[in-house]
Amino acid sequence: MSVSVSNENAPAVAGAAKPAARPFFSGKVATASGSVLVLLVFLAAWEWGPGLLNMPEFILPRFSRVVQEFGHMWQNSELLMHSGITAFEVIVGFILGALLGLVVGVVLGLSPTTESILSPYILALQIAPKVAFAPLFVMWLGYTIYPKILVAILIVFFPVMINVLSAVRTVDPDMVNLVRTLNASRWQIFRLVEFPSALPALFSGLRIASTLAVIGVTVGELVGGNLGLGFLLVDGEGQGNTSAVFVTIAVLTLIGIVAYAGVVWAEKRVLHYLPRAATTTV
């Protein structure tokens, strides 16, 4: 006996199998729109808020006044030159501090004895206020870029070092034993297992360090220097030019954002094989 099956509902089934179309105003578009809306509200409050509160310009200038000051500083105060010097100091201090933190973190992670000997001194160096070192570096090295870079190195070093140290210490011992059974050398164990396992923690430390490097360089320029954005901050403060201070803060913030974005870009390229959550806070 044969049984015939009707295909009348086939189109309906096929249509039901199609995924529902995602609305246009969702996901990244909604996020970008929300961010732009928040920015517009903030700028509007900045532009008209001081006038509504009868606030003097030397306390809080309007946004349009800050934009005018930016154009003036760009033409007459060599803002681009000072920004380039600060950016260079941030990049050099960040790279050197990150490399130092990486090396020390690996050494301490692989040698608990060395960590026990050096950890009190490293902790004391971290606890000591970095601002206190800046005048000392200026007295040693003069009004050059080197004191600013040294302060940035000190600030960048610790978060990178502590992240790498923790990651090396928490490597899966089963993976290490597996590689040892294949007659791997100590260098091969580090290169194939320990260092790759420490990379996510390393980039977490680099994210933090990229913003701290800007702080370190700015502190060094505030304490002693005649070049850089820190110098423009002091100069604007001395003249009572609040708009110039706001311009300088904005440019420093932009440098920090670019440094952070560079670390995120590198992290995505290096750690592209790691699974990512569907949602993220950054």
C-alpha positions as a Python dict, from the first residue, in 0.01 Angstrom:
ca = {
    (1, 'M'): (0, 0, 0),
    (2, 'S'): (140, 338, -97),
    (3, 'V'): (95, 655, 103),
    (4, 'S'): (102, 994, -67),
    (5, 'V'): (215, 1302, 118),
    (6, 'S'): (81, 1640, 20),
    (7, 'N'): (328, 1921, -35),
    (8, 'E'): (70, 2199, -3),
    (9, 'N'): (221, 2325, 323),
    (10, 'A'): (580, 2309, 197),
    (11, 'P'): (604, 2679, 112),
    (12, 'A'): (465, 2770, 451),
    (13, 'V'): (717, 2546, 625),
    (14, 'A'): (999, 2687, 420),
    (15, 'G'): (884, 3038, 496),
    (16, 'A'): (863, 2960, 865),
    (17, 'A'): (1220, 2827, 860),
    (18, 'K'): (1360, 3163, 748),
    (19, 'P'): (1509, 3364, 1032),
    (20, 'A'): (1328, 3679, 1124),
    (21, 'A'): (1483, 3991, 979),
    (22, 'R'): (1671, 4193, 1236),
    (23, 'P'): (1549, 4549, 1277),
    (24, 'F'): (1783, 4814, 1143),
    (25, 'F'): (1788, 5011, 1467),
    (26, 'S'): (1957, 4743, 1676),
    (27, 'G'): (2299, 4623, 1782),
    (28, 'K'): (2583, 4851, 1683),
    (29, 'V'): (2354, 5111, 1527),
    (30, 'A'): (2158, 5150, 1852),
    (31, 'T'): (2479, 5166, 2054),
    (32, 'A'): (2634, 5429, 1829),
    (33, 'S'): (2313, 5633, 1828),
    (34, 'G'): (2293, 5621, 2206),
    (35, 'S'): (2654, 5732, 2241),
    (36, 'V'): (2604, 6022, 1998),
    (37, 'L'): (2288, 6126, 2184),
    (38, 'V'): (2472, 6131, 2518),
    (39, 'L'): (2751, 6338, 2361),
    (40, 'L'): (2506, 6589, 2216),
    (41, 'V'): (2327, 6628, 2549),
    (42, 'F'): (2661, 6677, 2726),
    (43, 'L'): (2780, 6940, 2475),
    (44, 'A'): (2445, 7121, 2489),
    (45, 'A'): (2461, 7133, 2870),
    (46, 'W'): (2820, 7259, 2848),
    (47, 'E'): (2728, 7529, 2597),
    (48, 'W'): (2419, 7673, 2766),
    (49, 'G'): (2455, 7551, 3125),
    (50, 'P'): (2713, 7810, 3243),
    (51, 'G'): (2500, 8096, 3108),
    (52, 'L'): (2185, 7966, 3279),
    (53, 'L'): (2376, 7936, 3607),
    (54, 'N'): (2539, 8280, 3564),
    (55, 'M'): (2879, 8117, 3590),
    (56, 'P'): (3181, 8333, 3495),
    (57, 'E'): (3392, 8220, 3201),
    (58, 'F'): (3709, 8202, 3407),
    (59, 'I'): (3543, 7923, 3609),
    (60, 'L'): (3364, 7728, 3336),
    (61, 'P'): (3378, 7862, 2979),
    (62, 'R'): (3119, 7769, 2722),
    (63, 'F'): (3195, 7488, 2478),
    (64, 'S'): (3205, 7730, 2185),
    (65, 'R'): (3463, 7939, 2372),
    (66, 'V'): (3680, 7632, 2421),
    (67, 'V'): (3655, 7554, 2049),
    (68, 'Q'): (3765, 7910, 1969),
    (69, 'E'): (4058, 7874, 2208),
    (70, 'F'): (4154, 7549, 2037),
    (71, 'G'): (4178, 7729, 1704),
    (72, 'H'): (4383, 8007, 1862),
    (73, 'M'): (4623, 7764, 2030),
    (74, 'W'): (4657, 7562, 1709),
    (75, 'Q'): (4773, 7873, 1523),
    (76, 'N'): (4973, 8060, 1787),
    (77, 'S'): (5079, 7823, 2066),
    (78, 'E'): (5224, 7539, 1858),
    (79, 'L'): (4967, 7300, 2000),
    (80, 'L'): (5056, 7034, 1744),
    (81, 'M'): (5424, 7044, 1840),
    (82, 'H'): (5354, 7015, 2213),
    (83, 'S'): (5103, 6733, 2147),
    (84, 'G'): (5360, 6545, 1939),
    (85, 'I'): (5619, 6568, 2216),
    (86, 'T'): (5374, 6438, 2477),
    (87, 'A'): (5257, 6159, 2246),
    (88, 'F'): (5617, 6054, 2182),
    (89, 'E'): (5692, 6045, 2555),
    (90, 'V'): (5376, 5840, 2616),
    (91, 'I'): (5466, 5586, 2346),
    (92, 'V'): (5826, 5544, 2460),
    (93, 'G'): (5735, 5528, 2829),
    (94, 'F'): (5457, 5281, 2759),
    (95, 'I'): (5671, 5049, 2548),
    (96, 'L'): (5968, 5050, 2786),
    (97, 'G'): (5749, 5012, 3096),
    (98, 'A'): (5551, 4728, 2937),
    (99, 'L'): (5868, 4543, 2833),
    (100, 'L'): (6016, 4584, 3181),
    (101, 'G'): (5695, 4466, 3344),
    (102, 'L'): (5676, 4168, 3108),
    (103, 'V'): (6033, 4057, 3176),
    (104, 'V'): (6011, 4101, 3553),
    (105, 'G'): (5669, 3936, 3565),
    (106, 'V'): (5795, 3631, 3377),
    (107, 'V'): (6108, 3602, 3591),
    (108, 'L'): (5916, 3629, 3918),
    (109, 'G'): (5646, 3395, 3792),
    (110, 'L'): (5895, 3124, 3701),
    (111, 'S'): (6102, 3167, 4017),
    (112, 'P'): (5909, 3187, 4348),
    (113, 'T'): (6238, 3233, 4533),
    (114, 'T'): (6323, 3542, 4331),
    (115, 'E'): (5974, 3677, 4392),
    (116, 'S'): (6011, 3630, 4768),
    (117, 'I'): (6338, 3824, 4762),
    (118, 'L'): (6229, 4111, 4538),
    (119, 'S'): (5857, 4149, 4609),
    (120, 'P'): (5899, 4376, 4918),
    (121, 'Y'): (6108, 4622, 4717),
    (122, 'I'): (5879, 4613, 4415),
    (123, 'L'): (5579, 4670, 4641),
    (124, 'A'): (5755, 4962, 4812),
    (125, 'L'): (5832, 5113, 4472),
    (126, 'Q'): (5467, 5084, 4375),
    (127, 'I'): (5338, 5231, 4700),
    (128, 'A'): (5572, 5531, 4684),
    (129, 'P'): (5392, 5823, 4512),
    (130, 'K'): (5519, 5865, 4159),
    (131, 'V'): (5475, 6241, 4179),
    (132, 'A'): (5751, 6246, 4441),
    (133, 'F'): (5996, 6090, 4193),
    (134, 'A'): (5935, 6349, 3921),
    (135, 'P'): (6130, 6636, 4087),
    (136, 'L'): (6413, 6395, 4161),
    (137, 'F'): (6432, 6285, 3798),
    (138, 'V'): (6430, 6649, 3687),
    (139, 'M'): (6724, 6727, 3918),
    (140, 'W'): (6913, 6429, 3782),
    (141, 'L'): (6833, 6460, 3412),
    (142, 'G'): (6737, 6825, 3368),
    (143, 'Y'): (6445, 6972, 3176),
    (144, 'T'): (6448, 6707, 2905),
    (145, 'I'): (6208, 6436, 2794),
    (146, 'Y'): (6384, 6169, 3001),
    (147, 'P'): (6227, 6251, 3342),
    (148, 'K'): (5878, 6228, 3188),
    (149, 'I'): (5956, 5895, 3025),
    (150, 'L'): (6095, 5758, 3353),
    (151, 'V'): (5779, 5854, 3543),
    (152, 'A'): (5569, 5685, 3273),
    (153, 'I'): (5785, 5371, 3298),
    (154, 'L'): (5734, 5356, 3675),
    (155, 'I'): (5358, 5388, 3642),
    (156, 'V'): (5323, 5142, 3352),
    (157, 'F'): (5553, 4879, 3503),
    (158, 'F'): (5345, 4752, 3794),
    (159, 'P'): (5008, 4663, 3631),
    (160, 'V'): (5184, 4477, 3349),
    (161, 'M'): (5418, 4297, 3587),
    (162, 'I'): (5150, 4183, 3832),
    (163, 'N'): (4920, 4058, 3553),
    (164, 'V'): (5196, 3859, 3385),
    (165, 'L'): (5316, 3721, 3718),
    (166, 'S'): (4968, 3598, 3811),
    (167, 'A'): (4913, 3446, 3466),
    (168, 'V'): (5243, 3256, 3465),
    (169, 'R'): (5170, 3121, 3813),
    (170, 'T'): (4825, 2992, 3711),
    (171, 'V'): (4926, 2802, 3396),
    (172, 'D'): (4751, 2465, 3369),
    (173, 'P'): (5003, 2212, 3512),
    (174, 'D'): (4854, 1934, 3299),
    (175, 'M'): (4952, 2122, 2985),
    (176, 'V'): (5305, 2168, 3117),
    (177, 'N'): (5334, 1796, 3204),
    (178, 'L'): (5200, 1702, 2860),
    (179, 'V'): (5469, 1904, 2685),
    (180, 'R'): (5733, 1760, 2917),
    (181, 'T'): (5634, 1408, 2818),
    (182, 'L'): (5725, 1508, 2462),
    (183, 'N'): (6080, 1588, 2580),
    (184, 'A'): (6032, 1965, 2544),
    (185, 'S'): (6308, 2188, 2676),
    (186, 'R'): (6250, 2457, 2938),
    (187, 'W'): (6247, 2723, 2666),
    (188, 'Q'): (5995, 2525, 2460),
    (189, 'I'): (5766, 2487, 2763),
    (190, 'F'): (5774, 2862, 2813),
    (191, 'R'): (5727, 2942, 2443),
    (192, 'L'): (5453, 2688, 2374),
    (193, 'V'): (5256, 2685, 2699),
    (194, 'E'): (5340, 2948, 2959),
    (195, 'F'): (5379, 3257, 2742),
    (196, 'P'): (5066, 3196, 2529),
    (197, 'S'): (4868, 3136, 2848),
    (198, 'A'): (4987, 3469, 2987),
    (199, 'L'): (4892, 3672, 2678),
    (200, 'P'): (4530, 3751, 2780),
    (201, 'A'): (4646, 3877, 3121),
    (202, 'L'): (4929, 4069, 2953),
    (203, 'F'): (4687, 4260, 2732),
    (204, 'S'): (4461, 4332, 3029),
    (205, 'G'): (4759, 4494, 3197),
    (206, 'L'): (4849, 4680, 2879),
    (207, 'R'): (4499, 4829, 2860),
    (208, 'I'): (4540, 4976, 3206),
    (209, 'A'): (4898, 5082, 3140),
    (210, 'S'): (4810, 5266, 2817),
    (211, 'T'): (4599, 5515, 3013),
    (212, 'L'): (4841, 5537, 3306),
    (213, 'A'): (5126, 5628, 3070),
    (214, 'V'): (4947, 5953, 2983),
    (215, 'I'): (4914, 6033, 3354),
    (216, 'G'): (5283, 5966, 3416),
    (217, 'V'): (5403, 6186, 3132),
    (218, 'T'): (5167, 6467, 3231),
    (219, 'V'): (5290, 6457, 3591),
    (220, 'G'): (5648, 6480, 3470),
    (221, 'E'): (5568, 6775, 3245),
    (222, 'L'): (5378, 6952, 3523),
    (223, 'V'): (5669, 6922, 3764),
    (224, 'G'): (5944, 7032, 3531),
    (225, 'G'): (5937, 7104, 3163),
    (226, 'N'): (5906, 7372, 2901),
    (227, 'L'): (5759, 7149, 2633),
    (228, 'G'): (5457, 6921, 2610),
    (229, 'L'): (5093, 6944, 2704),
    (230, 'G'): (5176, 6949, 3074),
    (231, 'F'): (5365, 7271, 3013),
    (232, 'L'): (5060, 7415, 2835),
    (233, 'L'): (4847, 7319, 3137),
    (234, 'V'): (5076, 7513, 3371),
    (235, 'D'): (5093, 7804, 3127),
    (236, 'G'): (4715, 7821, 3092),
    (237, 'E'): (4670, 7804, 3469),
    (238, 'G'): (4924, 8081, 3523),
    (239, 'Q'): (4741, 8308, 3279),
    (240, 'G'): (4400, 8225, 3426),
    (241, 'N'): (4299, 8092, 3083),
    (242, 'T'): (4049, 7820, 3173),
    (243, 'S'): (3965, 7756, 2808),
    (244, 'A'): (4329, 7670, 2732),
    (245, 'V'): (4329, 7427, 3025),
    (246, 'F'): (4019, 7256, 2887),
    (247, 'V'): (4177, 7234, 2541),
    (248, 'T'): (4490, 7073, 2684),
    (249, 'I'): (4287, 6825, 2889),
    (250, 'A'): (4088, 6732, 2578),
    (251, 'V'): (4405, 6667, 2375),
    (252, 'L'): (4554, 6458, 2658),
    (253, 'T'): (4233, 6258, 2671),
    (254, 'L'): (4250, 6203, 2295),
    (255, 'I'): (4608, 6074, 2323),
    (256, 'G'): (4497, 5830, 2595),
    (257, 'I'): (4204, 5710, 2384),
    (258, 'V'): (4431, 5651, 2084),
    (259, 'A'): (4681, 5459, 2301),
    (260, 'Y'): (4403, 5245, 2448),
    (261, 'A'): (4255, 5181, 2104),
    (262, 'G'): (4597, 5072, 1978),
    (263, 'V'): (4623, 4813, 2255),
    (264, 'V'): (4271, 4687, 2181),
    (265, 'W'): (4355, 4661, 1811),
    (266, 'A'): (4672, 4463, 1884),
    (267, 'E'): (4484, 4239, 2127),
    (268, 'K'): (4224, 4151, 1864),
    (269, 'R'): (4498, 4063, 1615),
    (270, 'V'): (4704, 3855, 1857),
    (271, 'L'): (4422, 3686, 2051),
    (272, 'H'): (4182, 3638, 1761),
    (273, 'Y'): (4159, 3266, 1841),
    (274, 'L'): (3998, 3321, 2182),
    (275, 'P'): (3617, 3303, 2209),
    (276, 'R'): (3448, 3630, 2298),
    (277, 'A'): (3126, 3701, 2483),
    (278, 'A'): (2828, 3825, 2288),
    (279, 'T'): (2818, 4144, 2493),
    (280, 'T'): (3101, 4356, 2625),
    (281, 'T'): (3137, 4659, 2845),
    (282, 'V'): (3414, 4814, 2635),
}
